[in-house]
PDB file of C-alpha atoms and ligand atoms in Angstrom:
ATOM      1  CA  MET B 154     -46.925 -18.984   6.460  1.00 48.00           C
ATOM      2  CA  GLN B 155     -45.006 -19.794   3.269  1.00 47.00           C
ATOM      3  CA  THR B 156     -43.922 -16.419   1.544  1.00 58.00           C
ATOM      4  CA  THR B 157     -41.426 -14.969  -1.047  1.00 69.00           C
ATOM      5  CA  ALA B 158     -40.116 -12.308   1.267  1.00 82.00           C
ATOM      6  CA  LYS B 159     -36.451 -12.455   1.471  1.00 83.00           C
ATOM      7  CA  PRO B 160     -34.273 -10.675   4.354  1.00 82.00           C
ATOM      8  CA  VAL B 161     -32.765  -7.470   3.097  1.00 81.00           C
ATOM      9  CA  THR B 162     -29.526  -6.451   5.129  1.00 71.00           C
ATOM     10  CA  TYR B 163     -28.106  -3.027   5.694  1.00 66.00           C
ATOM     11  CA  GLY B 164     -24.278  -2.305   4.831  1.00 63.00           C
ATOM     12  CA  ALA B 165     -22.083  -5.573   5.416  1.00 58.00           C
ATOM     13  CA  SER B 166     -24.362  -8.479   4.282  1.00 59.00           C
ATOM     14  CA  ASP B 167     -22.791 -10.982   6.707  1.00 64.00           C
ATOM     15  CA  ARG B 168     -24.788  -9.192   9.497  1.00 73.00           C
ATOM     16  CA  PRO B 169     -27.669 -11.307  10.187  1.00 79.00           C
ATOM     17  CA  PRO B 170     -31.287  -9.775   9.774  1.00 83.00           C
ATOM     18  CA  ARG B 171     -32.971  -8.719  12.931  1.00 90.00           C
ATOM     19  CA  GLY B 172     -36.674  -8.924  11.882  1.00 94.00           C
ATOM     20  CA  ASP B 173     -38.503 -12.367  11.131  1.00 94.00           C
ATOM     21  CA  TYR B 174     -38.866 -12.055   7.477  1.00 95.00           C
ATOM     22  CA  SER B 175     -41.053 -15.384   7.348  1.00 95.00           C
ATOM     23  CA  ARG B 176     -43.749 -13.214   8.943  1.00 94.00           C
ATOM     24  CA  ALA B 177     -44.031 -11.020   6.063  1.00 97.00           C
ATOM     25  CA  ARG B 178     -46.409 -11.236   3.164  1.00 97.00           C
ATOM     26  CA  GLU B 179     -45.527 -10.920  -0.393  1.00 96.00           C
ATOM     27  CA  ASP B 180     -45.341  -6.902  -0.302  1.00 97.00           C
ATOM     28  CA  TYR B 181     -43.173  -7.241   2.744  1.00 97.00           C
ATOM     29  CA  THR B 182     -45.862  -6.068   5.190  1.00 98.00           C
ATOM     30  CA  CYS B 183     -46.620  -8.058   8.247  1.00 98.00           C
ATOM     31  CA  ASP B 184     -48.601  -7.773  11.324  1.00 98.00           C
ATOM     32  CA  GLN B 185     -47.069  -5.213  14.284  1.00 98.00           C
ATOM     33  CA  GLY B 186     -47.337  -8.208  16.646  1.00 97.00           C
ATOM     34  CA  TRP B 187     -48.108  -5.656  19.428  1.00 98.00           C
ATOM     35  CA  ASP B 188     -48.851  -8.324  21.940  1.00 98.00           C
ATOM     36  CA  ALA B 189     -45.411  -9.715  21.684  1.00 97.00           C
ATOM     37  CA  TYR B 190     -43.565  -6.879  23.064  1.00 98.00           C
ATOM     38  CA  THR B 191     -42.182  -7.126  26.553  1.00 98.00           C
ATOM     39  CA  ALA B 192     -42.376  -4.807  29.408  1.00 98.00           C
ATOM     40  CA  ASP B 193     -38.931  -4.058  29.116  1.00 98.00           C
ATOM     41  CA  GLU B 194     -39.467  -3.092  25.252  1.00 98.00           C
ATOM     42  CA  HIS B 195     -42.237  -0.771  26.434  1.00 98.00           C
ATOM     43  CA  GLY B 196     -40.156   0.757  28.917  1.00 98.00           C
ATOM     44  CA  ARG B 197     -37.286   1.279  26.586  1.00 98.00           C
ATOM     45  CA  TYR B 198     -39.502   2.952  23.957  1.00 98.00           C
ATOM     46  CA  ALA B 199     -41.047   5.218  26.646  1.00 97.00           C
ATOM     47  CA  ARG B 200     -37.340   6.284  27.609  1.00 97.00           C
ATOM     48  CA  LEU B 201     -36.190   6.763  24.101  1.00 97.00           C
ATOM     49  CA  VAL B 202     -39.212   9.047  23.529  1.00 97.00           C
ATOM     50  CA  ALA B 203     -38.824  11.012  26.640  1.00 96.00           C
ATOM     51  CA  ARG B 204     -35.148  11.631  26.173  1.00 96.00           C
ATOM     52  CA  GLN B 205     -35.602  12.796  22.594  1.00 96.00           C
ATOM     53  CA  LEU B 206     -38.488  15.061  23.202  1.00 96.00           C
ATOM     54  CA  LYS B 207     -36.328  17.134  25.398  1.00 95.00           C
ATOM     55  CA  HIS B 208     -34.017  17.753  22.361  1.00 95.00           C
ATOM     56  CA  VAL B 209     -36.607  18.504  19.635  1.00 97.00           C
ATOM     57  CA  GLU B 210     -37.800  21.634  21.164  1.00 95.00           C
ATOM     58  CA  GLY B 211     -36.298  24.663  19.222  1.00 96.00           C
ATOM     59  CA  ARG B 212     -34.297  22.109  17.024  1.00 97.00           C
ATOM     60  CA  ALA B 213     -36.901  20.338  15.135  1.00 98.00           C
ATOM     61  CA  CYS B 214     -39.220  22.086  12.569  1.00 98.00           C
ATOM     62  CA  ASP B 215     -42.547  23.325  13.614  1.00 98.00           C
ATOM     63  CA  GLU B 216     -44.409  20.883  11.568  1.00 98.00           C
ATOM     64  CA  PHE B 217     -42.711  18.111  13.411  1.00 98.00           C
ATOM     65  CA  ILE B 218     -43.242  19.435  16.847  1.00 98.00           C
ATOM     66  CA  ALA B 219     -46.901  19.848  16.032  1.00 97.00           C
ATOM     67  CA  ALA B 220     -47.632  16.264  15.083  1.00 97.00           C
ATOM     68  CA  LEU B 221     -45.864  14.780  17.875  1.00 96.00           C
ATOM     69  CA  SER B 222     -48.962  14.227  20.106  1.00 94.00           C
ATOM     70  CA  HIS B 223     -50.459  12.035  17.590  1.00 96.00           C
ATOM     71  CA  LEU B 224     -47.920   9.287  18.330  1.00 95.00           C
ATOM     72  CA  GLY B 225     -49.902   9.045  21.680  1.00 88.00           C
ATOM     73  CA  ASP B 226     -48.730   9.468  25.306  1.00 86.00           C
ATOM     74  CA  ALA B 227     -45.495   7.483  24.765  1.00 86.00           C
ATOM     75  CA  GLN B 228     -45.948   5.488  27.966  1.00 93.00           C
ATOM     76  CA  GLY B 229     -45.124   2.491  25.860  1.00 97.00           C
ATOM     77  CA  ILE B 230     -44.898   1.232  22.015  1.00 98.00           C
ATOM     78  CA  PRO B 231     -48.050   2.289  20.415  1.00 97.00           C
ATOM     79  CA  ARG B 232     -50.425   0.224  18.308  1.00 97.00           C
ATOM     80  CA  PHE B 233     -50.094   1.192  14.781  1.00 98.00           C
ATOM     81  CA  GLU B 234     -53.739   0.990  14.147  1.00 98.00           C
ATOM     82  CA  ASN B 235     -54.479   3.884  16.815  1.00 97.00           C
ATOM     83  CA  ILE B 236     -51.955   5.959  15.024  1.00 98.00           C
ATOM     84  CA  ASN B 237     -53.669   5.086  11.646  1.00 98.00           C
ATOM     85  CA  GLN B 238     -57.132   6.206  13.203  1.00 98.00           C
ATOM     86  CA  LEU B 239     -55.620   9.842  13.215  1.00 98.00           C
ATOM     87  CA  LEU B 240     -53.323   9.604  10.252  1.00 98.00           C
ATOM     88  CA  LYS B 241     -55.665   8.328   7.419  1.00 98.00           C
ATOM     89  CA  PRO B 242     -58.217  10.929   8.229  1.00 98.00           C
ATOM     90  CA  ALA B 243     -55.493  13.559   8.415  1.00 98.00           C
ATOM     91  CA  THR B 244     -53.263  13.037   4.931  1.00 98.00           C
ATOM     92  CA  GLY B 245     -54.664   9.579   3.746  1.00 98.00           C
ATOM     93  CA  TRP B 246     -51.651   7.968   4.731  1.00 98.00           C
ATOM     94  CA  GLU B 247     -51.334   4.734   6.871  1.00 98.00           C
ATOM     95  CA  ILE B 248     -48.371   3.001   8.495  1.00 98.00           C
ATOM     96  CA  VAL B 249     -47.769  -0.359   8.005  1.00 98.00           C
ATOM     97  CA  ALA B 250     -45.240  -2.789   9.764  1.00 98.00           C
ATOM     98  CA  VAL B 251     -42.532  -4.520   8.043  1.00 98.00           C
ATOM     99  CA  PRO B 252     -39.608  -6.927   9.415  1.00 96.00           C
ATOM    100  CA  GLY B 253     -36.784  -4.320   8.564  1.00 95.00           C
ATOM    101  CA  LEU B 254     -35.359  -3.017   5.300  1.00 94.00           C
ATOM    102  CA  ILE B 255     -37.361  -4.196   2.209  1.00 95.00           C
ATOM    103  CA  PRO B 256     -36.262  -4.121  -1.438  1.00 94.00           C
ATOM    104  CA  GLU B 257     -36.409  -0.756  -3.157  1.00 94.00           C
ATOM    105  CA  ARG B 258     -39.404  -1.847  -5.788  1.00 95.00           C
ATOM    106  CA  GLU B 259     -41.686  -2.771  -2.775  1.00 97.00           C
ATOM    107  CA  PHE B 260     -40.574   0.365  -0.734  1.00 97.00           C
ATOM    108  CA  PHE B 261     -41.419   2.649  -3.472  1.00 97.00           C
ATOM    109  CA  THR B 262     -44.548   0.737  -4.273  1.00 98.00           C
ATOM    110  CA  LEU B 263     -45.640   1.233  -0.512  1.00 98.00           C
ATOM    111  CA  LEU B 264     -44.928   4.973  -0.612  1.00 98.00           C
ATOM    112  CA  ALA B 265     -46.575   5.533  -3.888  1.00 98.00           C
ATOM    113  CA  ASN B 266     -49.786   4.001  -2.353  1.00 98.00           C
ATOM    114  CA  ARG B 267     -49.294   6.273   0.722  1.00 98.00           C
ATOM    115  CA  ARG B 268     -48.365   3.345   3.028  1.00 98.00           C
ATOM    116  CA  PHE B 269     -45.323   3.945   5.159  1.00 98.00           C
ATOM    117  CA  PRO B 270     -43.372   0.996   6.426  1.00 98.00           C
ATOM    118  CA  VAL B 271     -42.201   0.991  10.046  1.00 98.00           C
ATOM    119  CA  THR B 272     -40.109  -1.802  11.336  1.00 98.00           C
ATOM    120  CA  TYR B 273     -41.736  -3.662  14.170  1.00 98.00           C
ATOM    121  CA  TRP B 274     -38.608  -4.552  16.350  1.00 98.00           C
ATOM    122  CA  LEU B 275     -37.013  -2.053  18.870  1.00 98.00           C
ATOM    123  CA  ARG B 276     -33.318  -1.678  19.254  1.00 96.00           C
ATOM    124  CA  THR B 277     -31.565  -3.380  22.251  1.00 96.00           C
ATOM    125  CA  GLU B 278     -30.544  -1.653  25.516  1.00 96.00           C
ATOM    126  CA  ALA B 279     -26.875  -1.899  24.207  1.00 95.00           C
ATOM    127  CA  GLU B 280     -28.072  -0.074  21.120  1.00 94.00           C
ATOM    128  CA  PHE B 281     -29.972   2.765  23.055  1.00 95.00           C
ATOM    129  CA  ASP B 282     -27.638   5.431  21.878  1.00 91.00           C
ATOM    130  CA  TYR B 283     -26.953   4.494  18.478  1.00 89.00           C
ATOM    131  CA  ILE B 284     -28.069   1.787  16.062  1.00 88.00           C
ATOM    132  CA  VAL B 285     -26.953   1.291  12.357  1.00 83.00           C
ATOM    133  CA  GLU B 286     -30.210   0.087  10.865  1.00 89.00           C
ATOM    134  CA  PRO B 287     -33.541   1.455  11.225  1.00 94.00           C
ATOM    135  CA  ASP B 288     -35.666   0.286  14.060  1.00 97.00           C
ATOM    136  CA  LEU B 289     -38.980   0.961  15.330  1.00 98.00           C
ATOM    137  CA  PHE B 290     -37.902   4.237  17.211  1.00 98.00           C
ATOM    138  CA  HIS B 291     -36.147   5.938  14.373  1.00 98.00           C
ATOM    139  CA  ASP B 292     -39.155   4.844  11.771  1.00 98.00           C
ATOM    140  CA  LEU B 293     -42.003   5.720  14.322  1.00 98.00           C
ATOM    141  CA  PHE B 294     -40.646   8.900  16.109  1.00 98.00           C
ATOM    142  CA  GLY B 295     -38.338  10.064  13.091  1.00 98.00           C
ATOM    143  CA  HIS B 296     -40.667   9.509  10.303  1.00 98.00           C
ATOM    144  CA  VAL B 297     -44.328   9.585  11.156  1.00 98.00           C
ATOM    145  CA  PRO B 298     -45.039  12.898  12.609  1.00 98.00           C
ATOM    146  CA  LEU B 299     -44.214  14.508   9.345  1.00 98.00           C
ATOM    147  CA  LEU B 300     -46.692  12.270   7.519  1.00 98.00           C
ATOM    148  CA  PHE B 301     -49.476  14.376   9.257  1.00 98.00           C
ATOM    149  CA  ASP B 302     -48.209  17.361   7.140  1.00 98.00           C
ATOM    150  CA  PRO B 303     -50.024  17.724   4.072  1.00 98.00           C
ATOM    151  CA  VAL B 304     -47.323  18.929   1.718  1.00 98.00           C
ATOM    152  CA  PHE B 305     -44.668  16.658   3.000  1.00 98.00           C
ATOM    153  CA  ALA B 306     -47.232  13.629   2.708  1.00 98.00           C
ATOM    154  CA  ASP B 307     -47.617  14.468  -0.921  1.00 98.00           C
ATOM    155  CA  TYR B 308     -43.695  14.860  -1.124  1.00 98.00           C
ATOM    156  CA  ILE B 309     -43.111  11.255  -0.121  1.00 98.00           C
ATOM    157  CA  GLN B 310     -45.900   9.845  -2.250  1.00 98.00           C
ATOM    158  CA  ALA B 311     -44.260  11.687  -5.202  1.00 98.00           C
ATOM    159  CA  PHE B 312     -40.939  10.424  -4.125  1.00 98.00           C
ATOM    160  CA  GLY B 313     -42.344   6.933  -4.190  1.00 98.00           C
ATOM    161  CA  ALA B 314     -43.685   7.283  -7.671  1.00 98.00           C
ATOM    162  CA  GLY B 315     -40.221   8.770  -8.840  1.00 98.00           C
ATOM    163  CA  GLY B 316     -38.532   5.621  -7.414  1.00 97.00           C
ATOM    164  CA  LEU B 317     -40.562   3.279  -9.645  1.00 97.00           C
ATOM    165  CA  LYS B 318     -39.726   5.752 -12.528  1.00 97.00           C
ATOM    166  CA  ALA B 319     -36.057   5.853 -11.695  1.00 97.00           C
ATOM    167  CA  GLU B 320     -35.510   2.127 -11.563  1.00 95.00           C
ATOM    168  CA  GLY B 321     -36.555   2.001 -15.046  1.00 94.00           C
ATOM    169  CA  LEU B 322     -34.259   4.848 -16.068  1.00 96.00           C
ATOM    170  CA  HIS B 323     -31.412   2.868 -14.169  1.00 95.00           C
ATOM    171  CA  ALA B 324     -31.076   6.175 -12.121  1.00 97.00           C
ATOM    172  CA  LEU B 325     -31.712   4.784  -8.521  1.00 96.00           C
ATOM    173  CA  GLU B 326     -28.203   6.086  -7.236  1.00 95.00           C
ATOM    174  CA  TYR B 327     -29.133   9.508  -7.991  1.00 97.00           C
ATOM    175  CA  LEU B 328     -32.918   9.309  -6.660  1.00 97.00           C
ATOM    176  CA  SER B 329     -31.551   7.748  -3.402  1.00 96.00           C
ATOM    177  CA  ARG B 330     -29.512  10.685  -2.607  1.00 97.00           C
ATOM    178  CA  ILE B 331     -32.582  12.781  -2.751  1.00 98.00           C
ATOM    179  CA  TYR B 332     -34.195  10.524   0.105  1.00 98.00           C
ATOM    180  CA  TRP B 333     -31.009  10.654   2.012  1.00 98.00           C
ATOM    181  CA  TYR B 334     -30.425  14.234   1.844  1.00 98.00           C
ATOM    182  CA  THR B 335     -34.154  15.525   2.615  1.00 98.00           C
ATOM    183  CA  VAL B 336     -36.263  12.701   4.248  1.00 98.00           C
ATOM    184  CA  GLU B 337     -33.355  11.343   6.341  1.00 98.00           C
ATOM    185  CA  PHE B 338     -30.976  14.248   6.641  1.00 98.00           C
ATOM    186  CA  GLY B 339     -32.829  17.334   5.740  1.00 98.00           C
ATOM    187  CA  ILE B 340     -32.772  20.661   7.362  1.00 98.00           C
ATOM    188  CA  MET B 341     -34.706  23.957   6.924  1.00 98.00           C
ATOM    189  CA  GLN B 342     -33.998  27.549   7.308  1.00 98.00           C
ATOM    190  CA  THR B 343     -36.971  29.284   9.182  1.00 98.00           C
ATOM    191  CA  PRO B 344     -37.571  32.494  10.270  1.00 97.00           C
ATOM    192  CA  LYS B 345     -36.586  31.268  13.886  1.00 96.00           C
ATOM    193  CA  GLY B 346     -33.332  29.835  12.552  1.00 97.00           C
ATOM    194  CA  LEU B 347     -32.183  26.370  11.249  1.00 98.00           C
ATOM    195  CA  ARG B 348     -34.553  23.452  12.099  1.00 98.00           C
ATOM    196  CA  ALA B 349     -34.292  19.752  11.227  1.00 98.00           C
ATOM    197  CA  TYR B 350     -36.793  17.930   9.473  1.00 98.00           C
ATOM    198  CA  GLY B 351     -34.702  14.905   8.374  1.00 98.00           C
ATOM    199  CA  ALA B 352     -35.774  11.532  10.245  1.00 98.00           C
ATOM    200  CA  GLY B 353     -32.116  10.485  10.557  1.00 96.00           C
ATOM    201  CA  ILE B 354     -31.471  13.625  12.494  1.00 97.00           C
ATOM    202  CA  LEU B 355     -34.558  13.816  14.576  1.00 97.00           C
ATOM    203  CA  SER B 356     -34.039  10.283  15.926  1.00 96.00           C
ATOM    204  CA  SER B 357     -30.507  10.885  16.989  1.00 93.00           C
ATOM    205  CA  VAL B 358     -29.308  13.150  19.969  1.00 86.00           C
ATOM    206  CA  GLY B 359     -25.779  14.038  18.502  1.00 92.00           C
ATOM    207  CA  GLU B 360     -26.645  14.810  15.113  1.00 95.00           C
ATOM    208  CA  LEU B 361     -29.708  17.018  15.876  1.00 96.00           C
ATOM    209  CA  GLU B 362     -27.320  19.521  17.683  1.00 95.00           C
ATOM    210  CA  HIS B 363     -24.573  19.192  15.437  1.00 96.00           C
ATOM    211  CA  CYS B 364     -26.400  19.717  12.258  1.00 98.00           C
ATOM    212  CA  LEU B 365     -27.903  22.975  13.397  1.00 98.00           C
ATOM    213  CA  THR B 366     -25.018  24.334  15.309  1.00 97.00           C
ATOM    214  CA  SER B 367     -21.481  22.997  14.254  1.00 97.00           C
ATOM    215  CA  PRO B 368     -19.250  25.024  12.166  1.00 96.00           C
ATOM    216  CA  GLN B 369     -17.923  21.923  10.491  1.00 96.00           C
ATOM    217  CA  PRO B 370     -20.653  20.762   7.992  1.00 97.00           C
ATOM    218  CA  ASN B 371     -21.516  22.489   4.832  1.00 98.00           C
ATOM    219  CA  ARG B 372     -24.971  23.929   4.682  1.00 98.00           C
ATOM    220  CA  VAL B 373     -25.743  24.345   1.056  1.00 98.00           C
ATOM    221  CA  ALA B 374     -29.036  25.750  -0.507  1.00 97.00           C
ATOM    222  CA  PHE B 375     -31.203  22.765  -1.928  1.00 98.00           C
ATOM    223  CA  ASP B 376     -30.784  22.233  -5.474  1.00 97.00           C
ATOM    224  CA  ALA B 377     -31.911  18.689  -7.110  1.00 98.00           C
ATOM    225  CA  LEU B 378     -29.009  18.387  -9.523  1.00 97.00           C
ATOM    226  CA  ARG B 379     -26.380  19.405  -7.272  1.00 98.00           C
ATOM    227  CA  LEU B 380     -27.621  17.083  -4.473  1.00 98.00           C
ATOM    228  CA  MET B 381     -27.985  13.997  -6.982  1.00 98.00           C
ATOM    229  CA  ARG B 382     -24.304  14.546  -7.686  1.00 98.00           C
ATOM    230  CA  THR B 383     -23.300  14.383  -4.036  1.00 98.00           C
ATOM    231  CA  ARG B 384     -22.079  11.197  -2.343  1.00 97.00           C
ATOM    232  CA  TYR B 385     -23.067  10.530   1.160  1.00 96.00           C
ATOM    233  CA  LYS B 386     -21.730   9.025   4.453  1.00 91.00           C
ATOM    234  CA  ILE B 387     -23.504   6.170   6.158  1.00 88.00           C
ATOM    235  CA  ASP B 388     -21.655   5.747   9.275  1.00 85.00           C
ATOM    236  CA  THR B 389     -20.552   9.129  10.519  1.00 91.00           C
ATOM    237  CA  TYR B 390     -22.367  12.756  10.735  1.00 95.00           C
ATOM    238  CA  GLN B 391     -23.234  14.149   7.411  1.00 97.00           C
ATOM    239  CA  GLU B 392     -20.647  16.478   6.121  1.00 97.00           C
ATOM    240  CA  THR B 393     -23.062  18.373   3.839  1.00 98.00           C
ATOM    241  CA  TYR B 394     -26.739  19.102   4.583  1.00 98.00           C
ATOM    242  CA  PHE B 395     -28.927  20.630   1.842  1.00 98.00           C
ATOM    243  CA  VAL B 396     -31.251  23.467   3.174  1.00 98.00           C
ATOM    244  CA  ILE B 397     -34.717  24.012   2.147  1.00 98.00           C
ATOM    245  CA  GLU B 398     -36.948  27.188   3.027  1.00 98.00           C
ATOM    246  CA  SER B 399     -40.375  25.351   3.218  1.00 98.00           C
ATOM    247  CA  PHE B 400     -41.963  22.072   2.156  1.00 98.00           C
ATOM    248  CA  ASP B 401     -43.695  23.949  -0.516  1.00 98.00           C
ATOM    249  CA  GLU B 402     -40.261  24.743  -2.010  1.00 98.00           C
ATOM    250  CA  LEU B 403     -39.223  21.152  -1.610  1.00 98.00           C
ATOM    251  CA  PHE B 404     -42.187  20.058  -3.447  1.00 98.00           C
ATOM    252  CA  ASP B 405     -42.042  22.271  -6.282  1.00 98.00           C
ATOM    253  CA  ALA B 406     -38.298  21.646  -6.800  1.00 98.00           C
ATOM    254  CA  THR B 407     -38.583  18.110  -6.964  1.00 98.00           C
ATOM    255  CA  ALA B 408     -41.989  18.029  -9.234  1.00 98.00           C
ATOM    256  CA  PRO B 409     -40.308  18.325 -12.573  1.00 98.00           C
ATOM    257  CA  ASP B 410     -39.359  15.173 -14.730  1.00 98.00           C
ATOM    258  CA  PHE B 411     -36.144  14.076 -13.571  1.00 98.00           C
ATOM    259  CA  ALA B 412     -35.344  12.169 -16.912  1.00 98.00           C
ATOM    260  CA  PRO B 413     -33.633  15.130 -18.311  1.00 98.00           C
ATOM    261  CA  LEU B 414     -31.533  15.467 -14.933  1.00 98.00           C
ATOM    262  CA  TYR B 415     -30.509  11.895 -14.838  1.00 98.00           C
ATOM    263  CA  GLN B 416     -29.183  12.211 -18.457  1.00 97.00           C
ATOM    264  CA  ALA B 417     -27.295  15.140 -17.444  1.00 98.00           C
ATOM    265  CA  LEU B 418     -25.956  13.553 -14.318  1.00 98.00           C
ATOM    266  CA  ARG B 419     -24.148  10.883 -16.415  1.00 96.00           C
ATOM    267  CA  ASP B 420     -21.970  13.410 -17.925  1.00 97.00           C
ATOM    268  CA  LEU B 421     -21.187  15.265 -14.574  1.00 97.00           C
ATOM    269  CA  PRO B 422     -18.407  14.241 -12.063  1.00 96.00           C
ATOM    270  CA  GLU B 423     -19.854  13.334  -8.875  1.00 97.00           C
ATOM    271  CA  LEU B 424     -18.991  15.292  -5.807  1.00 98.00           C
ATOM    272  CA  PRO B 425     -17.530  13.962  -2.634  1.00 97.00           C
ATOM    273  CA  ALA B 426     -19.900  14.551   0.553  1.00 97.00           C
ATOM    274  CA  ASN B 427     -17.688  17.475   1.764  1.00 96.00           C
ATOM    275  CA  ALA B 428     -17.761  19.593  -1.607  1.00 96.00           C
ATOM    276  CA  VAL B 429     -18.459  23.216  -1.754  1.00 94.00           C
ATOM    277  CA  GLU B 430     -18.930  24.450  -5.462  1.00 94.00           C
ATOM    278  CA  PRO B 431     -17.448  27.821  -6.341  1.00 93.00           C
ATOM    279  CA  GLY B 432     -20.060  30.570  -5.888  1.00 92.00           C
ATOM    280  CA  GLU B 433     -22.767  28.663  -4.261  1.00 94.00           C
ATOM    281  CA  ARG B 434     -25.000  29.753  -1.449  1.00 92.00           C
ATOM    282  CA  THR B 435     -24.498  28.524   1.954  1.00 95.00           C
ATOM    283  CA  TYR B 436     -26.174  28.889   5.306  1.00 97.00           C
ATOM    284  CA  ALA B 437     -24.548  29.964   8.516  1.00 97.00           C
ATOM    285  CA  PRO B 438     -25.004  27.598  11.589  1.00 97.00           C
ATOM    286  CA  ASN B 439     -27.582  28.465  14.481  1.00 96.00           C
ATOM    287  CA  PRO B 440     -25.632  30.574  17.164  1.00 92.00           C
ATOM    288  CA  LEU B 441     -24.682  28.283  20.211  1.00 84.00           C
ATOM    289  CA  ALA B 442     -26.934  28.724  23.256  1.00 74.00           C
ATOM    290  CA  GLN B 443     -25.085  31.079  25.701  1.00 72.00           C
ATOM    291  CA  PRO B 444     -24.580  29.578  29.196  1.00 72.00           C
ATOM    292  CA  ALA B 445     -26.930  31.250  31.595  1.00 65.00           C
TER     293      ALA B 445
HETATM  294  N1  LIG N 672     -40.209  14.697 -10.224  1.00 59.56           N
HETATM  295  C1  LIG N 672     -39.584  13.362  -9.987  1.00 59.56           C
HETATM  296  C2  LIG N 672     -39.366  12.452 -11.437  1.00 59.56           C
HETATM  297  O1  LIG N 672     -39.924  12.693 -12.361  1.00 59.56           O
HETATM  298  C3  LIG N 672     -39.898  12.387  -9.043  1.00 59.56           C
HETATM  299  C4  LIG N 672     -39.622  12.939  -7.605  1.00 59.56           C
HETATM  300  C5  LIG N 672     -40.488  13.476  -6.740  1.00 59.56           C
HETATM  301  C6  LIG N 672     -38.258  12.577  -7.214  1.00 59.56           C
HETATM  302  C7  LIG N 672     -40.270  13.846  -5.423  1.00 59.56           C
HETATM  303  C8  LIG N 672     -37.774  13.048  -5.861  1.00 59.56           C
HETATM  304  C9  LIG N 672     -38.771  13.626  -5.007  1.00 59.56           C
HETATM  305  O2  LIG N 672     -38.746  11.542 -11.414  1.00 59.56           O
HETATM  306 CO1   CO N 673     -35.289   6.377   7.981  1.00 59.56          CO
END
C-alpha cells in the first residue's frame, strides 16, 4: 500500500522506528494485525498484565481499577475490536491501531474525534521491565481503562481539540506539558490517600510506588499556569507530580480558553522539573506500608 505516513521516532532520531509505517493509512491508523502476534507475544503480554495487576491495587485510582476488567481476561493480547464493543457504548470512544508515535497534528485530530491511538507492537523480552517508547502494553494497559470514565473521556477529547488550537498559537510546548503531567504522570488525592491515574505511572512497576510514597519528589496542587511553566524529565522518574482531587476538578481547570495563558507564559521564566515555588501547596506522600 502506498501511503504518506512517515516514521516518527522518540528521543534520538537515529533510533530506527519499531513499527511498520508502510502499513499505515494517511491518518496514521492501521490494522491491528492480531493474527500476526506470536505465541511468545501473547504470553509476554499476559505476564506483563499479571505482574502489573498485583501492583495497581491500592495504588491506582478507583476509576482505573473499576475499568480494568474491560480489557478482557488478559490470557493474551486482546483484539481491539472486542474492546471497542464495550468502549463505544460506554463513552463513545474507540481505540485504533498505529505503528508507533505519530505526528502531533494527526494525534490531536484522533483524540478530538474520540479515537485513541494504540501501538500495535509489543516490547521484546529484553524490555520487559523498561522501554523508552510507548508500546502496546503501555498504551493498552496504561491508557485505555480511563477511556471508560465519562469525565476523563471528555477531558482527553478536549485536550485533542486544545492541541489543534495550540498548534495555531505556537504553544505546543506548553500544552504538551499538560498531557505529560496529567495523562501520563498524574496523581490524585483521594479519601483513601494518593492514587495514580497517569498511564506512564500505571504501566511502570517502579514509578507506581515511587510517585506515591517516596519523600523525594514534589507533589504540587494542580494549577494550569504553574504546570505549563514546568519542564519535565523523559528518562528518569518525575521530580514533580501535579495533584488533582478529582477528574471533575481537572476538567474544569482546563476548560477555560488557554490563549491568555499562552500569552502570559511568554513573559514568565520556565521552571526546572524540581522547582517548588514560595508559598505553594504541596501534598505529603502516602505512609509506607509497615511490615506485618
Ligand atoms: N481549554 C484549553 C484551550 O482553550 C484546551 C484544553 C483542554 C487543554 C483540556 C488541556 C486540557 O486551549
Ligand atoms: Co502514553
